[in-house]
Structure formats: C-alpha cells, structure tokens
Amino acid sequence: MGPSDDVLTSIEICAGAGGQAIGLHQAGFKHLALVEIDPYASQTLQENIASLEEWKWERDYCDVISGDVNHFVPIASGGDREPDLKKAQKYLGRPLGKGELHLLAGGVPCPPFSHAGKQLGKDDERDLFPRILELADELRPEAVMIENVRGIKDAKFEEYRTYIEARLQGGWATHPVTGIVEDFEGLGYRVCEWEVLEASDFGVPQLRPRAVLVAIRKDVLGDLKFVWPTATGIPVSVFQALKDSMKARYAPFKKMGGEIADLAKECHENWKVKARQAEEKKDFGVAPTLVGGSKKHGGADLGPSRAKTAWGLLGVSGVGVANSHEEGMRKKSWDRDLFRKEGPMLTVDQAAIIQGFPANWKFSGGKTAQYRQVGNAFPPPVAAAVGKAIADVLRAAHERDRRKAETAGALPGQVAPALADSADDLQGAHV
C-alpha cells in the first residue's frame, strides 16, 4: 500500500495510555508511531491496537515504541542507526522523509509546570519541550500540537513560552540555557497561540483545563486560518456519566437478598441523591481534576484534600481507587470499595469514563499502574476537537494546493515534493 492524499499521518510522543492518540484517531489522523516510556502504558497501546477493529490501520502501519523519546529516531539522520519507523515503511513504500508527516503531537510531561508540583519549568529534567522542538526540526511536519497543564500559561513561564514560539516561528527570545537574547530564525511555522481548553466544555464530566499549542507550517497555512474548537454544550455531570456503571456495581449485591441487599440499596440511593444534588450547583455536578500521581508516591487516590472534599460532595470517596467487581469479589473488598459511609470509591473503569475514554479501551498493569495511566491522560474528546480543527486546515490546504497544481498543469504527485523542498530550505533554522 502506498500513501494516499486522503490519509493524514501523525507521530505522537509521550503518548501515555492513548488519550490524545484516541482523540486524534477520532479526528481522522492515522498514527505512524506512538512513543511512550512507561512499559504499562506502552502495553496498553499495543494491546488495544492489536484487538480493536477500528485500529486496524495502526495494527498494520503503526510502530508502538516503548522507550525514551530522547532516543527516538524517526527518519534517517546519516548515522549508523536505522529509523525506528518499521511498519510505517510498509505504508509509505520507503522511509519517512522530511516534510512528509502531517502532524507531530505530544502531551509532554506536566510536572515542570503543574501547580501541584514545584514548577521548575525548564530547570526540571522532565521538561521535554526541547525534544519536541528537535523533532519538529527533524521531521518538519505540516502541523505541531503540544499539550500541557494550564500552569504553563502562568506569568513566571512567559519567557519560556516566548522562546518556544520563537523556535517555531522566529523572533526575539531569551535562550533558556545561555540567558542570551537571540533573534531566532524559526522553523517555518506560524504559532496559533496557546489556548486553554476546559475539558468539561467538550462533554468530559471533569474540570480539567489544558493548555494546547498549535503551530502550522507557513507554506501549508498560507491564506487559511486555524479556528480553535468551541464548547459543545452543557457539561455532562458525574451522575449522568456514572449512573449506569454505579447501578451495575451494586446490582449483584442487591440480588443476594438479606442485609447486604439492603445495604447495597441504601448506599446506591445515597450516591444518587448526592450526585443529583451536585448537578444544581455552580459546577453542574462535574468532577474535579483527576490526578495520576507519580511512581515516587504511594497508591492511587483522587488527589489532595480539596479534591477529595469535592468528590465527597458528589457522593464518592476519594481516599483510594476501588477494585474491579471481579477483583473485589475475590478479595472480598466490597466494604472498602462500595459500602463506605462517605460513598463508593471509583474503579479504574469509572475513572476512565470521567476522562472521556471509550468503553472498549482497556488498561494494562495492576490497579495503581492502570489508574496512573488514566489520571495522567489528555481527555480524548478534547484531543478530538483540536485534532479536527487541525485536520480541517490541512485538508483545506491540500485541496487548495491540488487545485493550484491542476491549474498550473502539474500532476497531483508533484505537489508533495514541493512542500518537502520548502522544509529543506529551512534546514539551518536551529539553536
């Protein structure tokens, strides 16, 4: 199979358990590579791609690369090492070339900019903005999408944001390492601003603001305009999102009869009352931000004290994460999981609902590893909304260029090399 003008290709770094990948897939992008360092998250990606029919294209042509993105080699660089994209060559018919990829995306680690951390920014070893800029230089894709926490928009990071923008589109900025103000040539992109998008505006039953940067190559954008997605409607409440799964969790105990059935009915009703009451408040019964935590800390829970209090108002205990029904029955943990006075704890599957994952997407590893994958994810519906906005621009640009080529008497296949050539003209634009 060879490349098609109708297929929009993407490479995603720091892919996690697939939140952004799912959204971009729903927006019409086909992934050539998903790069993730966490072995459990990589396994999640591999197993879902292997089993889900809607991911058949990726099953044939996408490389899931489990490893450090700093060691990722997407295209031939003149060294001894071969590119990491193996399956992609089956689709392309050859190795990926510079300027041929449609989208480079990444949810680079948020701790350097998170309000929940020390906000070390560029001084944090987990800051991978430099790496995604290097990859943008190497690949010169038609568009770049970078997702991070809202904290990166804080005033203290303005200088660093300006540097990132200057690297992409040119301009004056302070180099974060040398401290010297430089006039950067840029990589040939136009930055379409940093936009903070609230997940609850896109059908996600959670208050989860995320900062997203979109940059589109200037020769691609031309006279077109990128339009940020707008809210899709009234927020979805936790009650609406979880009512079916809560009913299913309590149902087996209601069938047992006796005291345990009475207790199940009482606890289920208490949850419904609290969750419905929360719908009348200013947040419309939407959940607080889920947090995934880190490997340096203990087991999974639903966040700091303020978040736990907010979950309590929704009838949910935030002190931990419940076992699945099957695991709970084996461990006899229903008193802990379902029958607390404070309310039931969420299962991993319910946390995934709160993040907007599709029901058929499954997570690998133990409970804590699964929850961290879910809690650290970029909600798929938000990624889908941004991805569609990018896809609309790219498809419009391709149609515009096709018509120009036809008018000029060129064959359709002669258009793509021109884009690659324009990217090569910018080879020297680097730090």
PDB file of C-alpha atoms in Angstrom, residues 241-427:
ATOM      1  CA  ALA A 241     -21.641   9.752  33.359  1.00  0.00           C
ATOM      2  CA  LEU A 242     -21.581   7.107  36.098  1.00  0.00           C
ATOM      3  CA  LYS A 243     -25.216   6.203  36.744  1.00  0.00           C
ATOM      4  CA  ASP A 244     -25.134   3.040  34.611  1.00  0.00           C
ATOM      5  CA  SER A 245     -21.805   1.797  35.952  1.00  0.00           C
ATOM      6  CA  MET A 246     -22.824   2.503  39.575  1.00  0.00           C
ATOM      7  CA  LYS A 247     -26.055   0.587  39.008  1.00  0.00           C
ATOM      8  CA  ALA A 248     -24.067  -2.339  37.604  1.00  0.00           C
ATOM      9  CA  ARG A 249     -21.652  -2.337  40.566  1.00  0.00           C
ATOM     10  CA  TYR A 250     -24.428  -2.511  43.179  1.00  0.00           C
ATOM     11  CA  ALA A 251     -26.687  -4.897  41.228  1.00  0.00           C
ATOM     12  CA  PRO A 252     -25.010  -8.203  42.242  1.00  0.00           C
ATOM     13  CA  PHE A 253     -25.332  -7.322  45.928  1.00  0.00           C
ATOM     14  CA  LYS A 254     -28.980  -6.313  45.584  1.00  0.00           C
ATOM     15  CA  LYS A 255     -29.670  -9.774  44.185  1.00  0.00           C
ATOM     16  CA  MET A 256     -28.124 -11.505  47.205  1.00  0.00           C
ATOM     17  CA  GLY A 257     -31.020 -10.601  49.447  1.00  0.00           C
ATOM     18  CA  GLY A 258     -30.870 -10.032  53.186  1.00  0.00           C
ATOM     19  CA  GLU A 259     -28.822  -7.364  54.947  1.00  0.00           C
ATOM     20  CA  ILE A 260     -26.248  -6.977  52.188  1.00  0.00           C
ATOM     21  CA  ALA A 261     -29.007  -6.278  49.655  1.00  0.00           C
ATOM     22  CA  ASP A 262     -30.497  -3.645  51.947  1.00  0.00           C
ATOM     23  CA  LEU A 263     -27.077  -2.079  52.427  1.00  0.00           C
ATOM     24  CA  ALA A 264     -26.446  -2.045  48.672  1.00  0.00           C
ATOM     25  CA  LYS A 265     -29.801  -0.341  48.039  1.00  0.00           C
ATOM     26  CA  GLU A 266     -29.115   2.251  50.731  1.00  0.00           C
ATOM     27  CA  CYS A 267     -25.578   3.059  49.543  1.00  0.00           C
ATOM     28  CA  HIS A 268     -26.635   3.233  45.906  1.00  0.00           C
ATOM     29  CA  GLU A 269     -29.510   5.562  46.732  1.00  0.00           C
ATOM     30  CA  ASN A 270     -27.268   7.786  48.862  1.00  0.00           C
ATOM     31  CA  TRP A 271     -24.867   8.138  45.964  1.00  0.00           C
ATOM     32  CA  LYS A 272     -27.666   9.017  43.532  1.00  0.00           C
ATOM     33  CA  VAL A 273     -29.072  11.675  45.887  1.00  0.00           C
ATOM     34  CA  LYS A 274     -25.709  13.378  46.410  1.00  0.00           C
ATOM     35  CA  ALA A 275     -24.695  13.216  42.764  1.00  0.00           C
ATOM     36  CA  ARG A 276     -28.037  14.641  41.637  1.00  0.00           C
ATOM     37  CA  GLN A 277     -27.891  17.425  44.221  1.00  0.00           C
ATOM     38  CA  ALA A 278     -24.465  18.388  42.914  1.00  0.00           C
ATOM     39  CA  GLU A 279     -25.977  18.994  39.460  1.00  0.00           C
ATOM     40  CA  GLU A 280     -27.779  22.027  40.908  1.00  0.00           C
ATOM     41  CA  LYS A 281     -24.537  23.715  42.000  1.00  0.00           C
ATOM     42  CA  LYS A 282     -22.303  26.073  40.035  1.00  0.00           C
ATOM     43  CA  ASP A 283     -20.097  23.312  38.607  1.00  0.00           C
ATOM     44  CA  PHE A 284     -23.150  21.349  37.371  1.00  0.00           C
ATOM     45  CA  GLY A 285     -22.013  18.222  39.191  1.00  0.00           C
ATOM     46  CA  VAL A 286     -18.801  17.971  37.179  1.00  0.00           C
ATOM     47  CA  ALA A 287     -15.854  16.174  38.785  1.00  0.00           C
ATOM     48  CA  PRO A 288     -12.677  17.882  39.980  1.00  0.00           C
ATOM     49  CA  THR A 289      -9.455  17.213  38.092  1.00  0.00           C
ATOM     50  CA  LEU A 290      -8.274  13.630  38.267  1.00  0.00           C
ATOM     51  CA  VAL A 291      -4.587  13.292  39.131  1.00  0.00           C
ATOM     52  CA  GLY A 292      -2.472  10.313  38.233  1.00  0.00           C
ATOM     53  CA  GLY A 293       0.279  10.810  40.759  1.00  0.00           C
ATOM     54  CA  SER A 294       3.815   9.512  40.259  1.00  0.00           C
ATOM     55  CA  LYS A 295       5.813   6.381  40.951  1.00  0.00           C
ATOM     56  CA  LYS A 296       7.587   8.169  43.801  1.00  0.00           C
ATOM     57  CA  HIS A 297       4.378   8.255  45.841  1.00  0.00           C
ATOM     58  CA  GLY A 298       2.102   5.560  47.251  1.00  0.00           C
ATOM     59  CA  GLY A 299      -1.050   4.021  45.899  1.00  0.00           C
ATOM     60  CA  ALA A 300      -3.685   5.700  43.808  1.00  0.00           C
ATOM     61  CA  ASP A 301      -6.169   8.180  45.211  1.00  0.00           C
ATOM     62  CA  LEU A 302      -8.252  11.010  43.767  1.00  0.00           C
ATOM     63  CA  GLY A 303      -5.980  13.877  44.697  1.00  0.00           C
ATOM     64  CA  PRO A 304      -5.245  16.345  47.504  1.00  0.00           C
ATOM     65  CA  SER A 305      -7.630  17.197  50.332  1.00  0.00           C
ATOM     66  CA  ARG A 306      -9.548  19.824  48.369  1.00  0.00           C
ATOM     67  CA  ALA A 307     -10.184  17.352  45.540  1.00  0.00           C
ATOM     68  CA  LYS A 308     -11.289  14.673  47.991  1.00  0.00           C
ATOM     69  CA  THR A 309     -13.753  17.142  49.518  1.00  0.00           C
ATOM     70  CA  ALA A 310     -15.144  17.924  46.064  1.00  0.00           C
ATOM     71  CA  TRP A 311     -15.546  14.211  45.337  1.00  0.00           C
ATOM     72  CA  GLY A 312     -17.326  13.827  48.668  1.00  0.00           C
ATOM     73  CA  LEU A 313     -19.940  16.326  47.509  1.00  0.00           C
ATOM     74  CA  LEU A 314     -20.506  14.045  44.522  1.00  0.00           C
ATOM     75  CA  GLY A 315     -21.079  11.068  46.824  1.00  0.00           C
ATOM     76  CA  VAL A 316     -17.686   9.496  46.032  1.00  0.00           C
ATOM     77  CA  SER A 317     -14.923   8.592  48.470  1.00  0.00           C
ATOM     78  CA  GLY A 318     -11.608   9.914  47.191  1.00  0.00           C
ATOM     79  CA  VAL A 319      -9.270   8.100  49.574  1.00  0.00           C
ATOM     80  CA  GLY A 320      -8.406   5.403  47.056  1.00  0.00           C
ATOM     81  CA  VAL A 321      -9.412   3.513  43.947  1.00  0.00           C
ATOM     82  CA  ALA A 322     -11.749   0.511  44.125  1.00  0.00           C
ATOM     83  CA  ASN A 323     -11.023  -2.939  42.801  1.00  0.00           C
ATOM     84  CA  SER A 324     -12.914  -4.079  39.752  1.00  0.00           C
ATOM     85  CA  HIS A 325     -16.000  -6.153  40.550  1.00  0.00           C
ATOM     86  CA  GLU A 326     -14.217  -9.406  39.778  1.00  0.00           C
ATOM     87  CA  GLU A 327     -11.166  -8.495  41.859  1.00  0.00           C
ATOM     88  CA  GLY A 328     -13.349  -7.132  44.644  1.00  0.00           C
ATOM     89  CA  MET A 329     -15.295 -10.382  44.861  1.00  0.00           C
ATOM     90  CA  ARG A 330     -12.079 -12.369  45.000  1.00  0.00           C
ATOM     91  CA  LYS A 331     -10.592 -10.151  47.706  1.00  0.00           C
ATOM     92  CA  LYS A 332     -13.952  -9.593  49.422  1.00  0.00           C
ATOM     93  CA  SER A 333     -13.244  -5.855  49.404  1.00  0.00           C
ATOM     94  CA  TRP A 334     -16.817  -4.636  48.911  1.00  0.00           C
ATOM     95  CA  ASP A 335     -16.970  -2.971  52.335  1.00  0.00           C
ATOM     96  CA  ARG A 336     -13.965  -0.856  51.332  1.00  0.00           C
ATOM     97  CA  ASP A 337     -14.978  -0.336  47.703  1.00  0.00           C
ATOM     98  CA  LEU A 338     -18.748   0.176  47.794  1.00  0.00           C
ATOM     99  CA  PHE A 339     -20.183   0.405  51.280  1.00  0.00           C
ATOM    100  CA  ARG A 340     -18.260   3.273  52.860  1.00  0.00           C
ATOM    101  CA  LYS A 341     -20.247   5.903  54.721  1.00  0.00           C
ATOM    102  CA  GLU A 342     -18.555   8.548  52.532  1.00  0.00           C
ATOM    103  CA  GLY A 343     -19.707   6.785  49.368  1.00  0.00           C
ATOM    104  CA  PRO A 344     -18.252   4.292  46.876  1.00  0.00           C
ATOM    105  CA  MET A 345     -14.725   4.628  45.550  1.00  0.00           C
ATOM    106  CA  LEU A 346     -14.273   4.805  41.793  1.00  0.00           C
ATOM    107  CA  THR A 347     -12.982   1.854  39.835  1.00  0.00           C
ATOM    108  CA  VAL A 348     -10.331   2.374  37.150  1.00  0.00           C
ATOM    109  CA  ASP A 349     -13.029   1.939  34.504  1.00  0.00           C
ATOM    110  CA  GLN A 350     -15.124   4.674  36.107  1.00  0.00           C
ATOM    111  CA  ALA A 351     -12.108   6.986  36.291  1.00  0.00           C
ATOM    112  CA  ALA A 352     -11.651   6.317  32.569  1.00  0.00           C
ATOM    113  CA  ILE A 353     -15.259   7.399  31.983  1.00  0.00           C
ATOM    114  CA  ILE A 354     -14.511  10.627  33.855  1.00  0.00           C
ATOM    115  CA  GLN A 355     -11.578  11.177  31.458  1.00  0.00           C
ATOM    116  CA  GLY A 356     -13.694  10.512  28.371  1.00  0.00           C
ATOM    117  CA  PHE A 357     -12.083   7.227  27.284  1.00  0.00           C
ATOM    118  CA  PRO A 358     -14.226   4.951  25.105  1.00  0.00           C
ATOM    119  CA  ALA A 359     -15.660   1.966  26.972  1.00  0.00           C
ATOM    120  CA  ASN A 360     -13.742  -0.604  24.918  1.00  0.00           C
ATOM    121  CA  TRP A 361     -10.295   0.866  25.723  1.00  0.00           C
ATOM    122  CA  LYS A 362      -8.600  -1.344  28.333  1.00  0.00           C
ATOM    123  CA  PHE A 363      -5.578  -0.631  30.525  1.00  0.00           C
ATOM    124  CA  SER A 364      -2.618  -2.875  31.335  1.00  0.00           C
ATOM    125  CA  GLY A 365      -0.830  -3.483  34.615  1.00  0.00           C
ATOM    126  CA  GLY A 366      -2.072  -3.574  38.201  1.00  0.00           C
ATOM    127  CA  LYS A 367      -4.730  -1.286  39.601  1.00  0.00           C
ATOM    128  CA  THR A 368      -2.328   1.504  40.601  1.00  0.00           C
ATOM    129  CA  ALA A 369      -0.494   1.388  37.265  1.00  0.00           C
ATOM    130  CA  GLN A 370      -3.808   1.485  35.404  1.00  0.00           C
ATOM    131  CA  TYR A 371      -5.129   4.389  37.439  1.00  0.00           C
ATOM    132  CA  ARG A 372      -1.970   6.422  36.860  1.00  0.00           C
ATOM    133  CA  GLN A 373      -2.369   5.899  33.123  1.00  0.00           C
ATOM    134  CA  VAL A 374      -5.939   7.167  33.324  1.00  0.00           C
ATOM    135  CA  GLY A 375      -5.266  10.039  35.721  1.00  0.00           C
ATOM    136  CA  ASN A 376      -2.382  11.429  33.640  1.00  0.00           C
ATOM    137  CA  ALA A 377      -4.242  11.302  30.319  1.00  0.00           C
ATOM    138  CA  PHE A 378      -5.336  14.054  27.951  1.00  0.00           C
ATOM    139  CA  PRO A 379      -9.120  13.574  27.605  1.00  0.00           C
ATOM    140  CA  PRO A 380      -9.841  12.048  24.179  1.00  0.00           C
ATOM    141  CA  PRO A 381     -12.834  14.332  23.393  1.00  0.00           C
ATOM    142  CA  VAL A 382     -10.654  17.431  23.815  1.00  0.00           C
ATOM    143  CA  ALA A 383      -7.885  15.948  21.669  1.00  0.00           C
ATOM    144  CA  ALA A 384     -10.508  15.031  19.065  1.00  0.00           C
ATOM    145  CA  ALA A 385     -11.861  18.599  18.951  1.00  0.00           C
ATOM    146  CA  VAL A 386      -8.396  20.126  18.470  1.00  0.00           C
ATOM    147  CA  GLY A 387      -7.403  17.388  16.043  1.00  0.00           C
ATOM    148  CA  LYS A 388     -10.459  18.022  13.889  1.00  0.00           C
ATOM    149  CA  ALA A 389      -9.662  21.745  13.780  1.00  0.00           C
ATOM    150  CA  ILE A 390      -6.120  20.935  12.604  1.00  0.00           C
ATOM    151  CA  ALA A 391      -7.365  18.343  10.113  1.00  0.00           C
ATOM    152  CA  ASP A 392      -9.805  20.849   8.629  1.00  0.00           C
ATOM    153  CA  VAL A 393      -6.957  23.257   7.902  1.00  0.00           C
ATOM    154  CA  LEU A 394      -4.663  20.587   6.460  1.00  0.00           C
ATOM    155  CA  ARG A 395      -7.358  19.124   4.209  1.00  0.00           C
ATOM    156  CA  ALA A 396      -8.293  22.604   3.002  1.00  0.00           C
ATOM    157  CA  ALA A 397      -4.622  23.320   2.303  1.00  0.00           C
ATOM    158  CA  HIS A 398      -4.215  20.057   0.380  1.00  0.00           C
ATOM    159  CA  GLU A 399      -7.299  20.809  -1.707  1.00  0.00           C
ATOM    160  CA  ARG A 400      -6.061  24.358  -2.373  1.00  0.00           C
ATOM    161  CA  ASP A 401      -2.645  23.088  -3.466  1.00  0.00           C
ATOM    162  CA  ARG A 402      -4.201  20.358  -5.610  1.00  0.00           C
ATOM    163  CA  ARG A 403      -6.275  22.911  -7.467  1.00  0.00           C
ATOM    164  CA  LYS A 404      -3.256  25.163  -7.951  1.00  0.00           C
ATOM    165  CA  ALA A 405      -1.281  22.249  -9.327  1.00  0.00           C
ATOM    166  CA  GLU A 406      -4.077  21.309 -11.719  1.00  0.00           C
ATOM    167  CA  THR A 407      -4.369  24.899 -12.875  1.00  0.00           C
ATOM    168  CA  ALA A 408      -0.626  25.012 -13.474  1.00  0.00           C
ATOM    169  CA  GLY A 409      -0.783  21.713 -15.342  1.00  0.00           C
ATOM    170  CA  ALA A 410       1.209  19.744 -12.746  1.00  0.00           C
ATOM    171  CA  LEU A 411       0.409  16.210 -11.748  1.00  0.00           C
ATOM    172  CA  PRO A 412      -1.051  15.764  -8.212  1.00  0.00           C
ATOM    173  CA  GLY A 413       2.019  13.779  -7.118  1.00  0.00           C
ATOM    174  CA  GLN A 414       4.259  16.763  -7.874  1.00  0.00           C
ATOM    175  CA  VAL A 415       2.782  18.863  -5.065  1.00  0.00           C
ATOM    176  CA  ALA A 416       4.116  16.970  -2.032  1.00  0.00           C
ATOM    177  CA  PRO A 417       7.820  17.218  -3.014  1.00  0.00           C
ATOM    178  CA  ALA A 418       7.430  20.973  -3.240  1.00  0.00           C
ATOM    179  CA  LEU A 419       6.376  21.027   0.398  1.00  0.00           C
ATOM    180  CA  ALA A 420       9.332  18.871   1.374  1.00  0.00           C
ATOM    181  CA  ASP A 421      11.671  21.158  -0.561  1.00  0.00           C
ATOM    182  CA  SER A 422      10.341  24.200   1.275  1.00  0.00           C
ATOM    183  CA  ALA A 423      11.027  22.395   4.541  1.00  0.00           C
ATOM    184  CA  ASP A 424      14.609  21.617   3.475  1.00  0.00           C
ATOM    185  CA  ASP A 425      15.171  25.305   2.734  1.00  0.00           C
ATOM    186  CA  LEU A 426      14.835  25.877   6.491  1.00  0.00           C
ATOM    187  CA  GLN A 427      17.437  23.254   7.431  1.00  0.00           C
TER     188      GLN A 427
END
